mmCIF file of C-alpha atoms in Angstrom:
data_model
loop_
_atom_site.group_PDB
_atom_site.id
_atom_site.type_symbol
_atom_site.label_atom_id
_atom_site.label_comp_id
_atom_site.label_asym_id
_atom_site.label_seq_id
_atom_site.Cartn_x
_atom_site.Cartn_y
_atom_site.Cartn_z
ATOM 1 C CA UNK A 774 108.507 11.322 139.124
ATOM 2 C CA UNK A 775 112.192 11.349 139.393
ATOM 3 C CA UNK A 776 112.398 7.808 136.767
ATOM 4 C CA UNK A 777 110.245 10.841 134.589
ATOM 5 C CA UNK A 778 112.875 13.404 134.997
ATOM 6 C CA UNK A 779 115.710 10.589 134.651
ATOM 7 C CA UNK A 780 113.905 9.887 130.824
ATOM 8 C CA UNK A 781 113.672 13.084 129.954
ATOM 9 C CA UNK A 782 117.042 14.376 130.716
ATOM 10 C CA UNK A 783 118.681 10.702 128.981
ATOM 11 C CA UNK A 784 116.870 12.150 126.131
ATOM 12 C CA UNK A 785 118.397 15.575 125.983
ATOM 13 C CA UNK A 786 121.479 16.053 123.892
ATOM 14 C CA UNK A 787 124.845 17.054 125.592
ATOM 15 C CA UNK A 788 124.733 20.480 124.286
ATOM 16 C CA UNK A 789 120.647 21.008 125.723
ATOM 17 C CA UNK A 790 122.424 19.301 129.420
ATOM 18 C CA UNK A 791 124.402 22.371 129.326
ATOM 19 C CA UNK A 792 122.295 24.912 128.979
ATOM 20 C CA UNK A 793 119.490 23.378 131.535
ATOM 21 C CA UNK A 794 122.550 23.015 134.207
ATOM 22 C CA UNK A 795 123.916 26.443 133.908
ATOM 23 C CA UNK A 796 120.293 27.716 133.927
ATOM 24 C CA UNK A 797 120.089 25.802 137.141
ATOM 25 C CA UNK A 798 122.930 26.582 138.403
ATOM 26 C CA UNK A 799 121.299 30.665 137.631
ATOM 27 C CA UNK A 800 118.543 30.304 139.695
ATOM 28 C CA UNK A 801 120.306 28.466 142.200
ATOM 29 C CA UNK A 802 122.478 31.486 142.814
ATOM 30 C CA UNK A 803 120.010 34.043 142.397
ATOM 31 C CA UNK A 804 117.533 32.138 145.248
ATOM 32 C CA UNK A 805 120.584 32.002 147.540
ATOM 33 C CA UNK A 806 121.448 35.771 146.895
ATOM 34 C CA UNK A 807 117.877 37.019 147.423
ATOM 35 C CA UNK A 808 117.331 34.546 150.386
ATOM 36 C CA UNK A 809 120.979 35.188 151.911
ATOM 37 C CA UNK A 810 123.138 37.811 150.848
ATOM 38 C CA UNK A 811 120.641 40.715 150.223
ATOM 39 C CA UNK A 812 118.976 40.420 153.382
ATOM 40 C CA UNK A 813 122.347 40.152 155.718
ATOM 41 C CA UNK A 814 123.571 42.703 153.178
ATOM 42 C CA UNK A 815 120.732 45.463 153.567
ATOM 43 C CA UNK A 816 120.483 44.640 157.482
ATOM 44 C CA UNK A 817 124.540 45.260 157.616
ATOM 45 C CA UNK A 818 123.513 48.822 156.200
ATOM 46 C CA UNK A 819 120.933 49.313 158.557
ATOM 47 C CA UNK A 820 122.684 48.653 161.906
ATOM 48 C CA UNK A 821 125.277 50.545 160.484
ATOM 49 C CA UNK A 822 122.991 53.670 160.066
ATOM 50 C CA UNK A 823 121.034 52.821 163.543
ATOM 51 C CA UNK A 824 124.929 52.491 164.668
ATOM 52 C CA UNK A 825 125.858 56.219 163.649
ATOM 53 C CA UNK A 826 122.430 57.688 165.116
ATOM 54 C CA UNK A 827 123.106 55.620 168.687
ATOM 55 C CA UNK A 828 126.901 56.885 168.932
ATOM 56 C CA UNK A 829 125.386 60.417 168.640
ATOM 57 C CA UNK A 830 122.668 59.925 170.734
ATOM 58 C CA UNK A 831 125.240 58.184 173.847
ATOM 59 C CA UNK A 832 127.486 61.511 172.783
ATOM 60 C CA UNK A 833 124.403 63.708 173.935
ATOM 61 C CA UNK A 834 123.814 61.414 176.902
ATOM 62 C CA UNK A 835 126.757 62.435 178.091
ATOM 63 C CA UNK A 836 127.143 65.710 177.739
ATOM 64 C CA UNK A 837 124.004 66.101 179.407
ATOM 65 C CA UNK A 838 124.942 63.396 181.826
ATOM 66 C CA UNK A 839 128.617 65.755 183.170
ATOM 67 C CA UNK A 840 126.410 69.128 182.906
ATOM 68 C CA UNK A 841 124.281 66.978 185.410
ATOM 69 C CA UNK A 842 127.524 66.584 187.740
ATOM 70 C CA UNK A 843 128.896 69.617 187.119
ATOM 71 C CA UNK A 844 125.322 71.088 187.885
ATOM 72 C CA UNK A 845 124.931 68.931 191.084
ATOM 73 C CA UNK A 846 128.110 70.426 191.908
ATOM 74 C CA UNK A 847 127.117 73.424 192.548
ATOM 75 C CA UNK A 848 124.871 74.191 196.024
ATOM 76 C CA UNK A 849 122.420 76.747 195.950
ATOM 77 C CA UNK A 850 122.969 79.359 198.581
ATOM 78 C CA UNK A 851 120.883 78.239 201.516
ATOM 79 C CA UNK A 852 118.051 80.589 202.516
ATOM 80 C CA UNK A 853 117.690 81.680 206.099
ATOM 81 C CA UNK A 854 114.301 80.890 208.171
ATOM 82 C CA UNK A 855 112.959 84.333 208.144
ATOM 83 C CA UNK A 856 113.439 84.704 204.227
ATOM 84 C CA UNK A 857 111.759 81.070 203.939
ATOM 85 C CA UNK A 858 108.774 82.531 206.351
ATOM 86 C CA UNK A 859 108.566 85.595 203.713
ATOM 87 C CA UNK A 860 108.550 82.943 200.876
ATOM 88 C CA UNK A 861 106.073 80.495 202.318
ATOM 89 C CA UNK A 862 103.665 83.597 203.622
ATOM 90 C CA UNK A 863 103.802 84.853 199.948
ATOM 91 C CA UNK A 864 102.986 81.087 198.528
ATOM 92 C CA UNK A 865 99.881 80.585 201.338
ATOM 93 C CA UNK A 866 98.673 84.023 199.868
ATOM 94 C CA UNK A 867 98.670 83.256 196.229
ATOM 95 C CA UNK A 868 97.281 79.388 197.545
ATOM 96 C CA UNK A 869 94.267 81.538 198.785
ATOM 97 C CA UNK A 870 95.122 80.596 202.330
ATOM 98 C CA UNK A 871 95.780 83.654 203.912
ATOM 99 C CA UNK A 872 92.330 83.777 205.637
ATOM 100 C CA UNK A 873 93.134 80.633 207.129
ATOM 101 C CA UNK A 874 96.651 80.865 208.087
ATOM 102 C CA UNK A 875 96.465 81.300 212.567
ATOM 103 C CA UNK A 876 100.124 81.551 212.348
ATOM 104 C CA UNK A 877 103.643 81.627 211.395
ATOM 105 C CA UNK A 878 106.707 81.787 213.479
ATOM 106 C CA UNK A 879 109.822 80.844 212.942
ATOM 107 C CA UNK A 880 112.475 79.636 215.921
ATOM 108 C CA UNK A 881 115.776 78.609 215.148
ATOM 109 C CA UNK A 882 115.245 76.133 211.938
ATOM 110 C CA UNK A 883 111.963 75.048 212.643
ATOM 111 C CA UNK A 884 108.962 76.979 210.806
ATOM 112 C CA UNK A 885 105.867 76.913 212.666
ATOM 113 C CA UNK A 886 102.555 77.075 210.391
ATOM 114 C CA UNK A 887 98.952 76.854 211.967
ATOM 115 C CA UNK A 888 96.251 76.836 209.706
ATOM 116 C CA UNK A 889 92.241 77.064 211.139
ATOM 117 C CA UNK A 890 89.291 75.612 208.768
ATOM 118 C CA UNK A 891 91.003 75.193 204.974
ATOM 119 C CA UNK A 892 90.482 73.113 202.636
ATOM 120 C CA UNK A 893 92.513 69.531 202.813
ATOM 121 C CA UNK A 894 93.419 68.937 199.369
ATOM 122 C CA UNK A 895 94.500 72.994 198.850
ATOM 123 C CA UNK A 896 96.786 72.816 201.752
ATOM 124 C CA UNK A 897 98.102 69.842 200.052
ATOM 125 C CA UNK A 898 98.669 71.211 197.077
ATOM 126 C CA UNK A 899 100.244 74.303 198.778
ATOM 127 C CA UNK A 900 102.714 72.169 200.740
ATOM 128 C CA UNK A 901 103.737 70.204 197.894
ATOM 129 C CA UNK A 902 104.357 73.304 195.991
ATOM 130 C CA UNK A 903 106.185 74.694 198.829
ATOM 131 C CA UNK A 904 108.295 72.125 199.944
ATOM 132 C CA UNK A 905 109.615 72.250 196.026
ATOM 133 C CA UNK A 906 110.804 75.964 196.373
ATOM 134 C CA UNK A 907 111.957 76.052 199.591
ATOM 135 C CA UNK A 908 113.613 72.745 200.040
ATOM 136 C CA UNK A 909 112.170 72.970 203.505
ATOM 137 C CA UNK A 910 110.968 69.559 204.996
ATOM 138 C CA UNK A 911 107.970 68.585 207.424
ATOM 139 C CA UNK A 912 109.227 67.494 210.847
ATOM 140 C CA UNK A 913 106.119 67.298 212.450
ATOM 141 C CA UNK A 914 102.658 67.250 211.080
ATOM 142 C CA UNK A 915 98.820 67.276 213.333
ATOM 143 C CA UNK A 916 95.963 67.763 211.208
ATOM 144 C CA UNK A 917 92.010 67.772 212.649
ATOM 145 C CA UNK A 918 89.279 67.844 211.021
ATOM 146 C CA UNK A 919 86.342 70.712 211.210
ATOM 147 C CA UNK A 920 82.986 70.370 210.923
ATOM 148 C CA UNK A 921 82.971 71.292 207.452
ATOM 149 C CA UNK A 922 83.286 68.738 204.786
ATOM 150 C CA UNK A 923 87.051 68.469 203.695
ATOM 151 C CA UNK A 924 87.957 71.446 206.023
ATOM 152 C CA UNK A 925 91.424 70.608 208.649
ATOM 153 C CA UNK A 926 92.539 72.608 211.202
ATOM 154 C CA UNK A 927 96.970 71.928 210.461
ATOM 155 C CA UNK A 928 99.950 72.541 212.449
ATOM 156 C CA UNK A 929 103.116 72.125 210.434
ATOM 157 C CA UNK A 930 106.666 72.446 211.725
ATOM 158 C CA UNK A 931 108.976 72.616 208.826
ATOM 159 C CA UNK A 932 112.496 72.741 208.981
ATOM 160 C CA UNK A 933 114.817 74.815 207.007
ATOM 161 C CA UNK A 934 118.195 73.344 204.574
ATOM 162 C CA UNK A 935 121.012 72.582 206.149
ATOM 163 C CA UNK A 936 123.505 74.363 204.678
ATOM 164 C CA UNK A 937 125.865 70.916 204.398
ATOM 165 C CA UNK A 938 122.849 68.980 203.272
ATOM 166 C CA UNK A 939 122.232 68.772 199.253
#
């Protein structure tokens, strides 16, 4: 094949040489720019777009990242037990627990809660809620369970912020 191509370009004149090479030497260079250049040069643009939309998304991170510390910053006022009581007697009422709440006392920082025959999972749901708003924590915990299916007798001794603790 190549004692072919030999022949055949022998028999060319000088002039027809010419013309083959630079048309060659064409479609060399246009292969190596659409196989090289275009695609480094396109994906240069890109990044460089992507590049512009990442510097403004890092400028939003942190803005929202020193609101976050300058947020932190800042303490809530701490509640006192006997406005947490109020606050966790309204949230057992709007729970629908009030019929089973035995008691609530408060002494000192501890909360005392007693609940007779409710429902498991709504007293769960209730304490999650309620440890959210009032930052309270459990300190002690006894649950029984009634005769009813899912129904707990629960004593709960919750313990109010600190007002150094964040």
């Amino acid at each position: 094949m190549l004692e072919q191509f030999l022949t055949r370009w022998r028999g060319l004149a000088r002039r027809e040489q010419r013309m083959v090479f630079g048309a060659a030497l064409v479609i060399g260079l246009a292969v190596l720019y659409l196989l090289a250049f275009e695609p480094a040069w396109l994906g240069r643009q890109t990044v460089g777009r992507e590049l512009v939309a990442a510097r403004g998304e890092a400028a939003q991170l942190d803005a929202l990242a020193s609101e976050a510390r300058r947020l932190s910053g800042s303490t809530a006022p701490i509640a006192s037990p006997q406005s947490i009581r109020a606050t966790l007697e309204k949230s057992i009422e709007f729970a629908g627990l009030k019929t089973g709440l035995a008691q609530i006392s408060v002494s000192g920082d501890l909360i005392d809660v007693r609940f007779k025959s409710v429902p498991f999972t709504q007293v769960l749901v209730w304490l999650d809620a309620a440890l959210r708003e009032t930052r309270v924590r459990v300190v002690d915990a006894n649950v029984s369970r009634e005769a009813g299916g899912g129904m707990v007798s629960m004593r709960l001794a919750l313990e109010a912020p600190k007002s150094d603790a964040r």
